[in-house]
Coordinates of C-alpha atoms in Angstrom, one line a residue:
V1 CA 6.1 130.7 -116.8
F2 CA 3.7 128.3 -115.3
D3 CA 2.6 128.0 -112.6
A4 CA 2.2 125.0 -109.8
Y5 CA -1.6 123.9 -110.5
Q6 CA -4.2 121.8 -109.7
V7 CA -6.3 120.8 -112.8
S8 CA -9.5 120.2 -110.7
P9 CA -10.5 118.3 -107.5
R10 CA -12.8 116.0 -109.3
P11 CA -11.6 113.3 -111.3
I12 CA -10.6 113.4 -115.3
R13 CA -12.5 110.9 -116.5
P14 CA -11.0 108.5 -119.8
V15 CA -12.1 110.5 -122.8
S16 CA -10.0 113.5 -121.7
V17 CA -7.1 111.1 -121.2
W18 CA -7.2 109.7 -123.9
I19 CA -7.7 113.6 -126.0
L20 CA -4.8 114.6 -124.1
T21 CA -2.5 112.0 -125.6
H22 CA -3.4 112.4 -129.0
I23 CA -2.9 116.1 -128.9
T24 CA 1.1 116.2 -127.9
S25 CA 1.9 115.7 -131.4
A26 CA -0.3 118.6 -133.4
G27 CA 1.4 122.2 -133.1
S28 CA 1.7 124.5 -131.0
L29 CA -1.5 126.6 -132.0
T30 CA -3.8 123.1 -131.9
R31 CA -2.4 122.3 -128.6
T32 CA -3.6 125.8 -127.6
V33 CA -6.8 125.2 -128.7
S34 CA -7.3 121.6 -127.9
M35 CA -6.1 122.4 -124.5
Y36 CA -8.6 125.1 -124.2
L37 CA -11.4 122.6 -125.6
I38 CA -10.5 119.7 -123.3
F39 CA -10.9 121.8 -120.1
T40 CA -14.1 122.6 -121.7
L41 CA -15.0 119.3 -122.5
Y42 CA -13.5 117.5 -119.4
D43 CA -15.9 119.8 -117.2
Y44 CA -19.3 118.8 -119.2
L45 CA -18.4 115.2 -119.1
V46 CA -17.8 115.5 -115.2
R47 CA -21.4 115.9 -114.9
F48 CA -22.5 112.6 -115.8
E49 CA -22.8 110.1 -113.2
P50 CA -22.5 107.5 -112.8
W51 CA -18.9 106.6 -114.9
P52 CA -18.7 103.0 -115.6
Y53 CA -14.7 103.7 -115.5
P54 CA -11.6 104.0 -113.1
A55 CA -10.9 108.0 -112.0
Y56 CA -7.9 109.9 -112.5
R57 CA -6.8 112.7 -111.0
C58 CA -4.0 114.9 -113.2
R59 CA -1.9 117.2 -111.7
F60 CA 0.5 119.9 -113.6
R61 CA 3.3 121.8 -112.3
S62 CA 5.9 124.0 -114.1
D63 CA 9.6 123.5 -115.0
G64 CA 11.9 125.3 -117.5
G65 CA 8.5 126.2 -120.1
R66 CA 7.2 122.7 -119.6
V67 CA 4.0 121.3 -117.7
Y68 CA 3.9 117.8 -116.8
A69 CA 0.9 116.0 -116.0
G70 CA 0.8 112.8 -113.4
L71 CA 0.1 110.5 -116.3
G72 CA 3.4 110.9 -117.6
L73 CA 2.2 113.2 -120.5
E74 CA 4.5 116.3 -121.7
F75 CA 2.8 119.5 -123.3
R76 CA 5.1 122.1 -124.5
G77 CA 4.2 125.4 -125.2
V78 CA 1.1 125.9 -123.9
G79 CA -0.1 128.1 -121.6
P80 CA -0.3 129.6 -119.6
I81 CA -2.5 127.8 -117.6
R82 CA -4.6 128.9 -114.3
T83 CA -7.2 126.6 -112.6
R84 CA -9.1 126.7 -109.6
Q85 CA -6.8 125.2 -106.9
P86 CA -2.8 125.4 -105.9
L87 CA -1.0 122.0 -106.7
R88 CA -0.8 120.3 -103.1
S89 CA -1.3 116.9 -101.3
V90 CA -4.7 115.5 -100.7
R91 CA -4.4 115.7 -96.9
Q92 CA -3.5 119.3 -97.4
S93 CA -6.4 120.4 -99.8
T94 CA -9.0 119.2 -97.2
R95 CA -8.0 121.0 -94.9
E96 CA -9.1 124.8 -94.0
P97 CA -6.3 127.7 -94.8
R98 CA -4.1 128.4 -91.8
K99 CA -4.7 132.1 -90.7
E100 CA -1.0 133.1 -91.2
E101 CA 0.2 135.9 -88.2
P102 CA 3.4 137.7 -87.9
V103 CA 6.1 136.4 -85.3
Q104 CA 8.1 137.6 -83.2
A105 CA 12.1 137.3 -83.9
A106 CA 15.2 138.6 -83.2
R107 CA 18.5 139.2 -84.9
V108 CA 22.0 141.0 -84.6
A109 CA 21.5 144.3 -86.2
A110 CA 24.9 146.0 -85.9
R111 CA 28.0 144.3 -83.4
R112 CA 27.0 143.7 -79.6
K113 CA 23.1 145.3 -80.9
I114 CA 20.5 143.2 -81.1
E115 CA 17.2 144.2 -82.5
F116 CA 13.2 142.3 -82.3
L117 CA 11.4 142.5 -85.5
D118 CA 8.0 140.5 -86.7
V119 CA 8.6 138.1 -89.5
P120 CA 6.1 136.6 -91.7
E121 CA 4.8 132.6 -89.9
P122 CA 5.9 129.9 -92.1
G123 CA 3.6 129.2 -95.0
P124 CA 2.4 125.9 -96.1
L125 CA 4.8 122.7 -94.9
D126 CA 6.0 120.8 -98.5
E127 CA 6.1 117.0 -97.7
N128 CA 8.5 115.8 -94.6
E129 CA 8.7 118.5 -93.0
V130 CA 8.0 119.7 -89.4
R131 CA 6.9 123.2 -88.0
V132 CA 8.1 123.6 -84.6
K133 CA 6.8 126.1 -81.6
L134 CA 10.1 127.2 -80.2
E135 CA 9.6 127.2 -76.3
V136 CA 13.1 127.7 -75.2
L137 CA 16.5 128.7 -76.6
S138 CA 20.1 128.5 -75.1
I139 CA 23.4 130.7 -76.2
C140 CA 26.4 129.4 -77.7
G141 CA 29.8 130.4 -77.3
S142 CA 30.3 130.4 -80.9
D143 CA 27.1 132.7 -81.3
I144 CA 29.2 135.3 -79.2
Y145 CA 32.6 135.3 -80.7
L146 CA 31.8 134.4 -84.0
E147 CA 28.9 136.4 -84.3
Y148 CA 27.5 139.2 -81.7
D149 CA 31.3 140.0 -80.6
A150 CA 32.9 140.1 -84.1
E151 CA 34.1 142.7 -86.1
L152 CA 32.4 142.3 -89.1
P153 CA 32.0 144.5 -92.1
E154 CA 29.5 146.8 -92.2
E155 CA 27.4 145.4 -95.1
D156 CA 27.1 141.7 -93.0
Y157 CA 24.5 143.4 -91.3
P158 CA 21.4 143.0 -90.1
F159 CA 22.0 139.4 -89.9
V160 CA 18.9 137.7 -91.4
P161 CA 15.8 136.8 -88.9
G162 CA 16.9 134.8 -85.9
A163 CA 20.6 134.6 -86.4
P164 CA 22.3 133.5 -84.4
M165 CA 21.3 131.1 -82.3
H166 CA 21.3 127.2 -83.1
E167 CA 20.5 125.4 -79.9
C168 CA 16.8 125.6 -79.6
A169 CA 13.9 123.2 -78.3
G170 CA 10.5 123.6 -78.8
V171 CA 6.9 121.5 -79.8
V172 CA 6.1 120.0 -82.8
V173 CA 2.2 122.0 -84.0
E174 CA 2.3 121.1 -87.7
S175 CA 3.9 118.0 -89.6
R176 CA 3.9 116.6 -93.2
D177 CA 6.5 113.9 -91.3
A178 CA 4.6 110.9 -90.2
D179 CA 7.2 109.9 -87.3
Y180 CA 7.1 113.2 -85.9
A181 CA 3.2 113.8 -84.6
E182 CA 1.7 117.2 -83.4
G183 CA 3.1 117.1 -79.4
Q184 CA 6.5 115.8 -80.1
R185 CA 8.9 117.4 -78.0
V186 CA 11.9 118.3 -80.1
I187 CA 15.3 120.0 -80.5
V188 CA 16.0 121.7 -83.7
I189 CA 19.0 123.1 -85.6
P190 CA 17.2 125.9 -87.4
R191 CA 17.9 126.8 -91.1
D192 CA 20.5 129.4 -91.2
V193 CA 21.5 129.4 -87.7
A194 CA 18.4 131.4 -87.3
G195 CA 16.6 129.9 -84.3
M196 CA 15.9 133.5 -82.0
Q197 CA 12.2 133.3 -83.1
E198 CA 8.8 131.8 -82.5
Q199 CA 8.3 129.4 -84.7
A200 CA 11.0 127.1 -87.3
V201 CA 10.4 124.8 -89.8
Q202 CA 12.7 121.9 -90.9
T203 CA 13.0 118.6 -91.5
A204 CA 13.9 115.4 -89.7
D205 CA 17.8 115.0 -90.5
R206 CA 18.0 118.3 -88.2
L207 CA 15.6 117.5 -85.4
I208 CA 15.9 115.4 -82.4
K209 CA 13.3 113.5 -80.3
L210 CA 12.8 114.4 -76.5
P211 CA 10.9 112.4 -74.1
E212 CA 7.8 113.9 -72.4
W213 CA 9.2 114.2 -68.8
G214 CA 11.7 116.9 -67.8
D215 CA 12.0 120.6 -68.2
L216 CA 13.2 121.7 -71.8
S217 CA 15.0 124.2 -70.4
E218 CA 17.5 121.3 -69.0
W219 CA 16.8 119.4 -72.3
V220 CA 18.1 121.7 -74.7
M221 CA 21.4 121.6 -73.4
C222 CA 22.1 118.1 -74.8
Q223 CA 22.3 120.6 -78.1
H224 CA 25.5 121.5 -77.2
S225 CA 26.9 118.3 -75.2
G226 CA 26.3 116.2 -78.0
T227 CA 29.1 118.2 -80.3
A228 CA 31.4 117.5 -77.4
L229 CA 30.7 113.9 -77.4
Y230 CA 31.6 113.5 -81.0
S231 CA 34.6 115.3 -80.3
A232 CA 35.4 112.8 -77.0
K233 CA 34.6 109.8 -79.3
H234 CA 38.0 110.6 -80.8
W235 CA 40.3 110.4 -77.9
G236 CA 39.4 106.9 -77.7
N237 CA 39.9 104.5 -74.4
L238 CA 40.8 107.4 -71.2
M239 CA 40.8 104.7 -68.6
G240 CA 43.9 105.1 -66.5
K241 CA 45.2 108.3 -68.5
K242 CA 45.6 112.2 -68.0
I243 CA 43.6 115.3 -69.6
A244 CA 43.5 118.5 -69.8
I245 CA 40.8 120.4 -71.1
I246 CA 41.4 123.9 -71.7
G247 CA 37.9 125.9 -71.5
Q248 CA 35.1 125.1 -68.8
G249 CA 32.2 127.2 -70.0
G250 CA 29.3 124.7 -71.1
I251 CA 31.5 122.6 -73.6
G252 CA 34.1 122.2 -71.6
L253 CA 32.8 120.9 -68.6
T254 CA 30.5 118.7 -70.9
F255 CA 34.3 116.7 -71.5
T256 CA 35.5 116.9 -67.6
M257 CA 31.7 115.2 -66.9
I258 CA 32.8 112.7 -69.9
A259 CA 36.2 112.1 -69.1
E260 CA 35.6 111.6 -65.2
R261 CA 33.0 109.1 -66.2
Q262 CA 35.5 107.1 -68.8
G263 CA 37.6 106.8 -65.4
A264 CA 40.6 109.0 -66.6
Q265 CA 43.2 109.0 -64.0
Q266 CA 43.4 112.7 -64.1
V267 CA 40.7 115.2 -65.2
A268 CA 42.0 118.9 -65.3
G269 CA 39.9 121.6 -66.0
I270 CA 41.2 124.9 -66.9
D271 CA 40.0 128.8 -67.1
L272 CA 40.0 132.2 -66.8
E273 CA 37.4 132.4 -64.2
E274 CA 37.4 131.1 -60.3
Y275 CA 33.7 130.1 -60.8
R276 CA 34.4 128.2 -63.4
C277 CA 36.8 126.3 -62.0
R278 CA 34.8 125.7 -58.8
K279 CA 31.8 124.6 -61.1
S280 CA 34.7 121.6 -62.7
M281 CA 35.2 120.5 -59.4
E282 CA 31.8 119.8 -59.0
L283 CA 31.4 118.2 -62.3
G284 CA 34.6 115.7 -61.5
A285 CA 37.4 117.2 -62.2
T286 CA 40.4 116.0 -60.2
H287 CA 42.2 119.2 -60.8
T288 CA 41.5 123.1 -61.5
I289 CA 43.9 125.8 -62.9
N290 CA 42.8 129.1 -62.5
A291 CA 45.0 131.1 -65.9
T292 CA 44.1 133.9 -64.5
N293 CA 46.7 134.0 -61.6
E294 CA 48.6 130.6 -62.2
N295 CA 51.1 129.5 -64.7
V296 CA 49.7 127.1 -66.8
Q297 CA 52.5 125.0 -67.8
E298 CA 54.4 125.0 -64.2
A299 CA 50.7 123.9 -62.4
A300 CA 50.7 121.1 -65.3
T301 CA 54.0 119.8 -64.9
E302 CA 53.2 119.8 -60.9
I303 CA 49.7 117.8 -61.9
T304 CA 51.4 115.3 -63.7
D305 CA 54.6 114.8 -62.1
G306 CA 56.5 116.5 -64.9
N307 CA 55.1 113.6 -67.9
L308 CA 52.8 115.9 -68.7
F309 CA 49.0 115.1 -70.5
D310 CA 48.3 112.5 -72.4
V311 CA 45.1 113.8 -74.1
V312 CA 44.7 117.8 -74.3
V313 CA 40.9 119.3 -75.5
D314 CA 41.1 122.5 -76.7
A315 CA 37.5 123.7 -75.9
S316 CA 39.1 127.5 -75.0
G317 CA 37.4 129.5 -78.2
N318 CA 40.2 131.5 -78.1
R319 CA 43.2 131.6 -80.8
E320 CA 46.0 131.2 -77.8
G321 CA 44.7 127.9 -77.3
L322 CA 45.9 125.5 -79.8
G323 CA 49.5 126.8 -78.7
I324 CA 48.8 126.3 -74.9
A325 CA 47.8 122.8 -75.4
V326 CA 51.0 122.0 -77.4
G327 CA 52.7 122.8 -74.4
L328 CA 50.7 120.6 -72.1
V329 CA 50.8 117.6 -73.8
R330 CA 53.3 115.0 -73.9
D331 CA 55.4 113.3 -76.4
E332 CA 52.9 111.6 -78.8
G333 CA 50.1 112.6 -76.9
Q334 CA 47.1 113.8 -78.7
I335 CA 45.4 117.2 -78.9
I336 CA 41.2 117.3 -79.3
S337 CA 40.5 120.6 -81.2
F338 CA 37.4 122.0 -80.7
S339 CA 36.7 125.7 -81.1
L340 CA 36.3 127.8 -83.9
V341 CA 37.9 130.9 -83.4
D342 CA 37.8 134.5 -84.8
P343 CA 40.6 135.9 -86.1
V344 CA 40.8 132.7 -88.0
K345 CA 44.4 132.3 -88.6
V346 CA 46.4 131.1 -85.4
M347 CA 50.1 130.6 -84.5
F348 CA 51.6 128.0 -82.2
D349 CA 55.0 126.3 -81.8
H350 CA 55.7 124.1 -85.0
R351 CA 59.2 122.9 -83.8
E352 CA 58.0 121.8 -80.2
W353 CA 54.3 119.9 -82.3
M354 CA 56.9 117.5 -85.0
G355 CA 59.3 117.2 -81.7
K356 CA 56.9 115.8 -79.9
N357 CA 55.3 114.0 -82.1
I358 CA 51.5 115.2 -81.8
Q359 CA 48.5 114.1 -82.8
I360 CA 45.9 116.7 -83.8
N361 CA 42.3 116.1 -83.8
A362 CA 40.3 118.9 -86.0
T363 CA 36.7 118.3 -84.5
V364 CA 33.8 119.7 -85.9
I365 CA 30.6 117.6 -86.0
A366 CA 28.6 120.5 -88.2
A367 CA 31.0 119.3 -91.2
T368 CA 30.3 115.2 -90.8
D369 CA 27.3 113.6 -92.9
E370 CA 25.5 112.9 -89.9
P371 CA 25.6 115.9 -87.7
V372 CA 23.2 115.3 -85.5
K373 CA 24.4 111.9 -84.7
E374 CA 26.0 112.1 -81.5
I375 CA 22.9 114.9 -80.3
R376 CA 20.8 112.0 -80.6
E377 CA 23.0 109.7 -78.5
I378 CA 23.6 112.3 -75.6
V379 CA 19.8 112.4 -75.1
A380 CA 19.5 108.7 -74.7
L381 CA 22.4 108.9 -72.2
K382 CA 20.9 111.6 -70.2
E383 CA 17.3 109.2 -70.2
R384 CA 19.1 106.5 -68.8
G385 CA 21.1 108.6 -66.0
W386 CA 24.3 108.4 -67.3
I387 CA 25.0 112.1 -67.8
D388 CA 22.9 115.1 -67.7
P389 CA 23.9 118.4 -69.3
G390 CA 20.8 119.7 -67.7
V391 CA 23.3 120.8 -64.4
L392 CA 24.9 123.4 -66.9
K393 CA 22.0 125.5 -66.9
S394 CA 22.9 128.7 -64.9
H395 CA 20.4 130.9 -65.6
D396 CA 16.7 131.2 -66.6
M397 CA 15.8 134.4 -68.7
N398 CA 12.8 135.5 -70.8
F399 CA 12.9 135.9 -74.7
T400 CA 12.5 139.6 -74.3
E401 CA 15.9 140.1 -72.4
V402 CA 18.0 138.1 -74.9
Q403 CA 20.3 141.8 -75.0
E404 CA 21.2 141.1 -71.8
A405 CA 21.7 137.5 -72.3
F406 CA 24.3 137.8 -74.8
E407 CA 25.6 140.8 -73.3
M408 CA 26.3 139.1 -69.7
Y409 CA 27.3 135.5 -71.9
R410 CA 30.0 138.1 -73.5
L411 CA 31.1 139.2 -70.4
R412 CA 30.9 136.0 -68.1
E413 CA 28.6 137.8 -65.6
D414 CA 27.2 136.9 -62.3
G415 CA 28.7 133.4 -62.9
V416 CA 26.8 132.6 -66.2
I417 CA 27.4 129.3 -67.8
K418 CA 24.7 128.4 -69.9
I419 CA 21.4 130.8 -70.0
A420 CA 17.9 129.5 -70.8
M421 CA 15.7 132.0 -72.5
S422 CA 11.7 131.2 -73.0
F423 CA 9.3 132.2 -75.1

């Protein structure tokens, strides 16, 4: 098996190239001997200076038992070849090797249990990759009910280092993408949903640039708010309409802020927690319904004078949410389904859905071809002051308190809405 190697940092002369082009038609043994001779001859030839012909570089890599040259030459059956240095770009080859040290990470090791561990620092970057030193993380509701608190098979544990975590922000510390300079602040969508670690390597299609001003612990909130913006685009023009949002966590409150700014006549925030209902009113809701001590259907009928809502958003993260939405929406109204739920099968009144001619839109930004488009847009909207997802941050914590942070979020303690964890 051939490894990927570069023949030499020194140029190959035309005589060497001429020999290489003529040995490809020879037999396997002849080729092997010829390759040995060409490298010996090459070392001899480069000692003579000046050389009156253009210099060439020849790089070799492996692929299925073949060795290919950058000049378009192909050699079969020759090897293995061991040469002076690994194949890499010219820019990389001029750098001093970076000393790799372990970085701190965390992962779910069992249901409701997080463990810390050291993982190797990311190795040399490939073309167009960027290495980011993560500075702030934020827990998503789906991290709780789909991963941390879910009853999963024993063989699913432990998770990969860093999982589950996908709301991350940090600073570029190494880059092989010309659009991302060292020092650039970014939101990162980590690979394998594994953001609970000090460093991440990613490409531009999963990076969102951030301005130099403002607290990263507030900018990171744009990640989850951008996913809500994608869903909100499906409800069209809200001017003068009535909308209800089931669930007033970070996502539901983002829907509330967007609906208020788009001119909805009524914005009703529905939640089980009174403190979240109060926050909903602060951020633009005209009405709230506390589902713990109010009959949601009766309250909705009263708020809308019996007409029910034009649009209902399910951001509850609860398997009952869709069924509640069917009851709250008017005839020929619309349901925006945002939540992923566990267990995955849900029930609702099919006859009522059909009888009302209700339109249901499933909206999952991660399933699209541009999963960061609306995140970039909400960053731009925050820059110009149209919306500020940073107001959703309720707690600042340290990464060493990640277990406590997950438990606080799971139990909805201390008025938690969004937690920012810093390294």
